[in-house]
Tab-separated table of C-alpha atoms in Angstrom:
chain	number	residue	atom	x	y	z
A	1	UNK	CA	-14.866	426.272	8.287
A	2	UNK	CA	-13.336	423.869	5.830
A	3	UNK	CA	-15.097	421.153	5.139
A	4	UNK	CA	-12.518	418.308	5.680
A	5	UNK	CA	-11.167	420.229	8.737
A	6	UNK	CA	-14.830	419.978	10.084
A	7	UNK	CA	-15.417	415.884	9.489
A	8	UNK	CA	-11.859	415.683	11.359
A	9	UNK	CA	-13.313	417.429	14.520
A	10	UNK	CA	-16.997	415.909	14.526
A	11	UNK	CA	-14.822	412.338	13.927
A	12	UNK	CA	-12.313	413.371	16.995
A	13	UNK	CA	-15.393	414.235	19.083
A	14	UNK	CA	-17.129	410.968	18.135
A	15	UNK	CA	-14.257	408.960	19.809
A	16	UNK	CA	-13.921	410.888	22.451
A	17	UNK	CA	-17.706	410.293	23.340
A	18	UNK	CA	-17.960	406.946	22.810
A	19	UNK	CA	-15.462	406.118	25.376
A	20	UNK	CA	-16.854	405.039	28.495
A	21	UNK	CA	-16.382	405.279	31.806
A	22	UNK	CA	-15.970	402.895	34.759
A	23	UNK	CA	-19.598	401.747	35.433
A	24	UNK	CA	-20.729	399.663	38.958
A	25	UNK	CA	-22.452	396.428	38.444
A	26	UNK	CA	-23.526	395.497	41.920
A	27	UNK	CA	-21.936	395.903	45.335
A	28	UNK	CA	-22.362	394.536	48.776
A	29	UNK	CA	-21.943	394.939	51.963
A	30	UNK	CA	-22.048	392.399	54.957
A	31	UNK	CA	-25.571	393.510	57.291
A	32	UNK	CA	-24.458	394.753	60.554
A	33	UNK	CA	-20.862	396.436	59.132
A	34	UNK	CA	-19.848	399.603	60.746
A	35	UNK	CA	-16.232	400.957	58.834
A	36	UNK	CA	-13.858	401.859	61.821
A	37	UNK	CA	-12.606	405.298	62.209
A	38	UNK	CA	-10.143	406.227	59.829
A	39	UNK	CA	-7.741	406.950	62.256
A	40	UNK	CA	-8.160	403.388	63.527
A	41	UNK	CA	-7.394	401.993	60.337
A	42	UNK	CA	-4.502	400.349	58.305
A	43	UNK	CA	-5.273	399.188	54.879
A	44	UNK	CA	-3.371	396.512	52.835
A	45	UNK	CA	-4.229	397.219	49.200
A	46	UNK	CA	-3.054	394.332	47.194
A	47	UNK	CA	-3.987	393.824	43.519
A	48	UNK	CA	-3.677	390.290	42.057
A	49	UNK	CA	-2.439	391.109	38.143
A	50	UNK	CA	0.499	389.138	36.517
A	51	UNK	CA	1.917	392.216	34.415
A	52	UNK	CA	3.669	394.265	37.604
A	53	UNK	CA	3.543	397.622	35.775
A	54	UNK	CA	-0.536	396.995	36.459
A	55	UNK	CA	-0.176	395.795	39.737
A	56	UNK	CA	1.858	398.841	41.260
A	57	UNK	CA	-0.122	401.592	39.665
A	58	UNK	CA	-3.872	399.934	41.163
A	59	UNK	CA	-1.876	399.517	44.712
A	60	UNK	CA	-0.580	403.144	44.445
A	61	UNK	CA	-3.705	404.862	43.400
A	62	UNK	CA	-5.777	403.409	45.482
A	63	UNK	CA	-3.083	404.342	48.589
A	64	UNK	CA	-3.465	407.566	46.998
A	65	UNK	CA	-6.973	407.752	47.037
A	66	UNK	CA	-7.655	406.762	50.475
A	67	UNK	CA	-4.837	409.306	51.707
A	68	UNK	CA	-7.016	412.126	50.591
A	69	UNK	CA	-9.168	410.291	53.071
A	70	UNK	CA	-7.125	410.525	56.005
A	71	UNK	CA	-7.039	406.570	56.093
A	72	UNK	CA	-3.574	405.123	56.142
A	73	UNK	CA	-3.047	402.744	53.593
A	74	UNK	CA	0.322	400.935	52.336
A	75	UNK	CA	0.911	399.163	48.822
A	76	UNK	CA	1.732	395.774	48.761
A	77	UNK	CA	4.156	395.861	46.229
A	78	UNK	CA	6.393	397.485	48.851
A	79	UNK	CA	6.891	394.312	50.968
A	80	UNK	CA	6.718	391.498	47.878
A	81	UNK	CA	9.174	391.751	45.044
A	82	UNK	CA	8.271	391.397	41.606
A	83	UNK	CA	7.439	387.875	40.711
A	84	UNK	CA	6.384	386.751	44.305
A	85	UNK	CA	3.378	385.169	44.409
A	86	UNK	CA	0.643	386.823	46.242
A	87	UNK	CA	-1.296	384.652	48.466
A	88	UNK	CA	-2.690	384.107	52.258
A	89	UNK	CA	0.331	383.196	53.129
A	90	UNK	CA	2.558	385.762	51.952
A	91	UNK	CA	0.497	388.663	53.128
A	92	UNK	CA	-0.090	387.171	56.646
A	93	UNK	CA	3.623	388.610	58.146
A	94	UNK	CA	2.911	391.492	56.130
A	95	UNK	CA	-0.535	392.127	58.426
A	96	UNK	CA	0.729	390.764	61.328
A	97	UNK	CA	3.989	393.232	61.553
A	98	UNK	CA	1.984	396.303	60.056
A	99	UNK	CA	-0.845	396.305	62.385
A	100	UNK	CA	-2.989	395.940	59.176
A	101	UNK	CA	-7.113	396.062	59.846
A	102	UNK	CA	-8.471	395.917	56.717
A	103	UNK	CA	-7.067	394.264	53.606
A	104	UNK	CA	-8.366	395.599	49.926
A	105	UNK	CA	-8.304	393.038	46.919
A	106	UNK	CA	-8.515	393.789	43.350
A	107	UNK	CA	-8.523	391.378	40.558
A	108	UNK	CA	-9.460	390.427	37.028
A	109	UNK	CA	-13.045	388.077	36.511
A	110	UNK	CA	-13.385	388.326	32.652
A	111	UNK	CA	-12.578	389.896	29.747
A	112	UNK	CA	-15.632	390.504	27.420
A	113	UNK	CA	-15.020	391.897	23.616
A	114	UNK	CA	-18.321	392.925	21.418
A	115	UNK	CA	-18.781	395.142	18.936
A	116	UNK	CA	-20.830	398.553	18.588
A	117	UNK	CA	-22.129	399.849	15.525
A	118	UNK	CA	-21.086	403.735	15.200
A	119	UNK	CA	-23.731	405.837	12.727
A	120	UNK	CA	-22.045	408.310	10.887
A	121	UNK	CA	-21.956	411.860	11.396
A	122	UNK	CA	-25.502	413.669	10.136
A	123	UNK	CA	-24.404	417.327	8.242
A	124	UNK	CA	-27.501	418.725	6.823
A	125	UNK	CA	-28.391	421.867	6.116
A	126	UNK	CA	-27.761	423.763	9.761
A	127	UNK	CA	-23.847	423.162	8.321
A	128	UNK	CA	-24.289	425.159	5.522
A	129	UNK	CA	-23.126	422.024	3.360
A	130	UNK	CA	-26.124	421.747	1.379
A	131	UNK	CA	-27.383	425.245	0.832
A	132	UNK	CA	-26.192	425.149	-3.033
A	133	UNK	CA	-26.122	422.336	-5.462
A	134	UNK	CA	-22.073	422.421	-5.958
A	135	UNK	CA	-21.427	421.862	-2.247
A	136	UNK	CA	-23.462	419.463	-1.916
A	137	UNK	CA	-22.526	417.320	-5.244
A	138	UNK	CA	-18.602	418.023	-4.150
A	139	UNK	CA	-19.876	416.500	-0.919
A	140	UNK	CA	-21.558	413.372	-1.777
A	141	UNK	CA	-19.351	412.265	-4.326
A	142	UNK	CA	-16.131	412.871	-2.004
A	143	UNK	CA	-16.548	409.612	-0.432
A	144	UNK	CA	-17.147	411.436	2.532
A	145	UNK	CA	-20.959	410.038	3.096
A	146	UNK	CA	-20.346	406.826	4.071
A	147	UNK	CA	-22.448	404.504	6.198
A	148	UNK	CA	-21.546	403.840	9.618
A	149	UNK	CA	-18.739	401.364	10.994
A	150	UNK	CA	-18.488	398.456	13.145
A	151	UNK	CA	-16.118	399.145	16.244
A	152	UNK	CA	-14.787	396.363	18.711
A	153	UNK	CA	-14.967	397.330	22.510
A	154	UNK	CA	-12.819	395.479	24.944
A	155	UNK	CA	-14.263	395.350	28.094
A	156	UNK	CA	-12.493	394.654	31.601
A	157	UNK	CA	-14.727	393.343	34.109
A	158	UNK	CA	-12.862	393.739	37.956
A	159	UNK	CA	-13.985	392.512	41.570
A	160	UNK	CA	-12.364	394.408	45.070
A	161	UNK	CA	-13.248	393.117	47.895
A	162	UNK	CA	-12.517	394.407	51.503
A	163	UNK	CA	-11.359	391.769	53.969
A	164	UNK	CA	-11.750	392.364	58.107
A	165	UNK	CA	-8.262	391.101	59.240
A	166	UNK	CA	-9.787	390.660	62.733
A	167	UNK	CA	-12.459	388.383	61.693
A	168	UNK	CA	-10.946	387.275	58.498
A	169	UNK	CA	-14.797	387.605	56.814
A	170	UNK	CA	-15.511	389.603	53.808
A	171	UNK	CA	-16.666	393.262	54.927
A	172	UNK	CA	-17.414	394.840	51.224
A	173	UNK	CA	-17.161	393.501	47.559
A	174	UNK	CA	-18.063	395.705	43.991
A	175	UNK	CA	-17.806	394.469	40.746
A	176	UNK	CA	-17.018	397.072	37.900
A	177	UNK	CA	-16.941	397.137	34.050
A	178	UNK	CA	-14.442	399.264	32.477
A	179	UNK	CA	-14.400	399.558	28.317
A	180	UNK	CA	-10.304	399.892	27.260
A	181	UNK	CA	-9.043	403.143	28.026
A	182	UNK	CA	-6.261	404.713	25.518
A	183	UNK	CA	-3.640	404.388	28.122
A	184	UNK	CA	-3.089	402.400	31.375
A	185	UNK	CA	-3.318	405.346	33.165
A	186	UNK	CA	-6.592	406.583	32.573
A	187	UNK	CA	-8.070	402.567	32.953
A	188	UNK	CA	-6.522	402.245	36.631
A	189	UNK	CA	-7.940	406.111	37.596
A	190	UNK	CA	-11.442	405.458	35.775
A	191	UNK	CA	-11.796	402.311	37.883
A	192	UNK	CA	-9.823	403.051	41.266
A	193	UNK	CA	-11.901	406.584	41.383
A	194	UNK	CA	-15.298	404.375	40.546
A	195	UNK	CA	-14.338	401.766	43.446
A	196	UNK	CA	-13.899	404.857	45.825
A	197	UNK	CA	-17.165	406.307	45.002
A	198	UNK	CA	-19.006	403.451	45.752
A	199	UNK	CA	-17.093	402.071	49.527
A	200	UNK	CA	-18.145	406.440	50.306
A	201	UNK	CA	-21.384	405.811	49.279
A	202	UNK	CA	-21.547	402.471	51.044
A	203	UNK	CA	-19.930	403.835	54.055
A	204	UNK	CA	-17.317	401.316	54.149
A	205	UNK	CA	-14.256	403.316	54.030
C-alpha cells in the first residue's frame, strides 16, 4: 500500500476512534416508584433549548424512541410555536387537555471544553516501512514523523428528568456527558438512545 495513502487511513481511523459516545454520570430514581403500564401512559417530552432546530429533533426522537416502546408520547413543539416560552404555565393546558401522565424534560447544565493530547501513529517494522534503509530515510525526513497534537473536545453536559403529572414530584432524573458530535444528528441520537437505555434499565419507562 502506498505510503501516504496508508497515514491517510490510520489518521481517518484515529478520528473516528477518538470520538466518544454519550456516557451516564449518575441517575436516580425516587424509592417506592413503580412506571405505569405503557398503555396507561401519555408522555409530554419537552426540551428546553433556545435554537428550535435542537429543540424539535430531541422532542421527536425521543417520541420516536418511546414509540418503539409501545408508550404514547407527543412532542411539545406541536402545541407551542417557535419562540414561545416554555414554562409551568404554558405546558399546564397542554397536560390538562392531552390526558398527559408523565412529563419528560431535557435541558442544557454546562458546557465544558478541555483538551486531549493525541500520540501519533506508531509504523514500525510490522508495516514494512523500515525493512530497508531508503524507506525508512524517505520516511523520516518526509515530515511525516511528527510528535503528537493537542486536540480541543467540547463537551455537552445534559439533565432529563421525568415529572409525575399526578403528583407533580420528580419520578426519574440522569445526567449525561456527550463530547461534540460531527453533526446535530448524531449528538441528539447518541444522547436520546443513552437516556433510553438508562429509564429501561431503571425501569422507569
Amino acid at each position: 500500500m502506498n505510503i501516504a495513502i496508508r497515514l491517510i487511513l490510520l489518521s481517518l481511523v484515529a478520528s473516528l476512534t477518538a470520538c466518544a459516545t454519550t456516557q451516564i454520570e449518575e441517575s436516580w430514581t425516587l424509592p417506592g416508584y413503580m412506571a405505569p403500564a405503557p398503555a396507561e401512559r401519555k408522555v409530554l417530552i419537552v426540551t428546553l433549548a433556545a435554537d428550535e432546530t435542537v429543540r424539535k429533533a430531541f422532542e421527536n426522537d425521543f417520541v420516536q424512541q418511546l414509540d418503539k416502546n409501545g408508550i404514547l408520547a407527543v412532542a411539545s413543539h406541536q402545541w407551542l410555536a417557535d419562540g414561545t416560552k416554555v414554562n409551568r404555565e404554558t405546558l399546564r393546558p397542554i397536560v390538562a387537555q392531552n390526558g398527559i401522565t408523565s412529563v419528560l424534560v431535557s435541558s442544557l447544565r454546562g458546557i465544558e471544553k478541555s483538551q486531549t493530547y493525541q500520540p501519533p501513529e506508531q509504523i514500525g517494522p510490522g508495516d514494512n516501512l523500515y525493512r530497508n534503509f531508503d524507506t525508512y530515510m524517505v520516511y523520516s525526513s518526509s515530515g511525516q514523523n511528527e510528535p503528537g497534537t493537542y486536540v480541543e473536545m467540547t463537551e455537552y453536559l445534559l439533565e432529563t428528568n421525568l415529572f409525575n403529572v399526578k403528583t407533580e414530584k420528580l419520578s426519574w432524573s440522569v445526567k449525561t456527558r456527550t463530547t461534540e458530535q460531527a453533526t446535530l444528528r448524531k449528538g441528539v441520537e447518541s444522547i436520546v438512545n443513552a437516556v433510553m437505555k438508562q429509564a429501561a434499565k431503571d425501569k422507569v419507562l
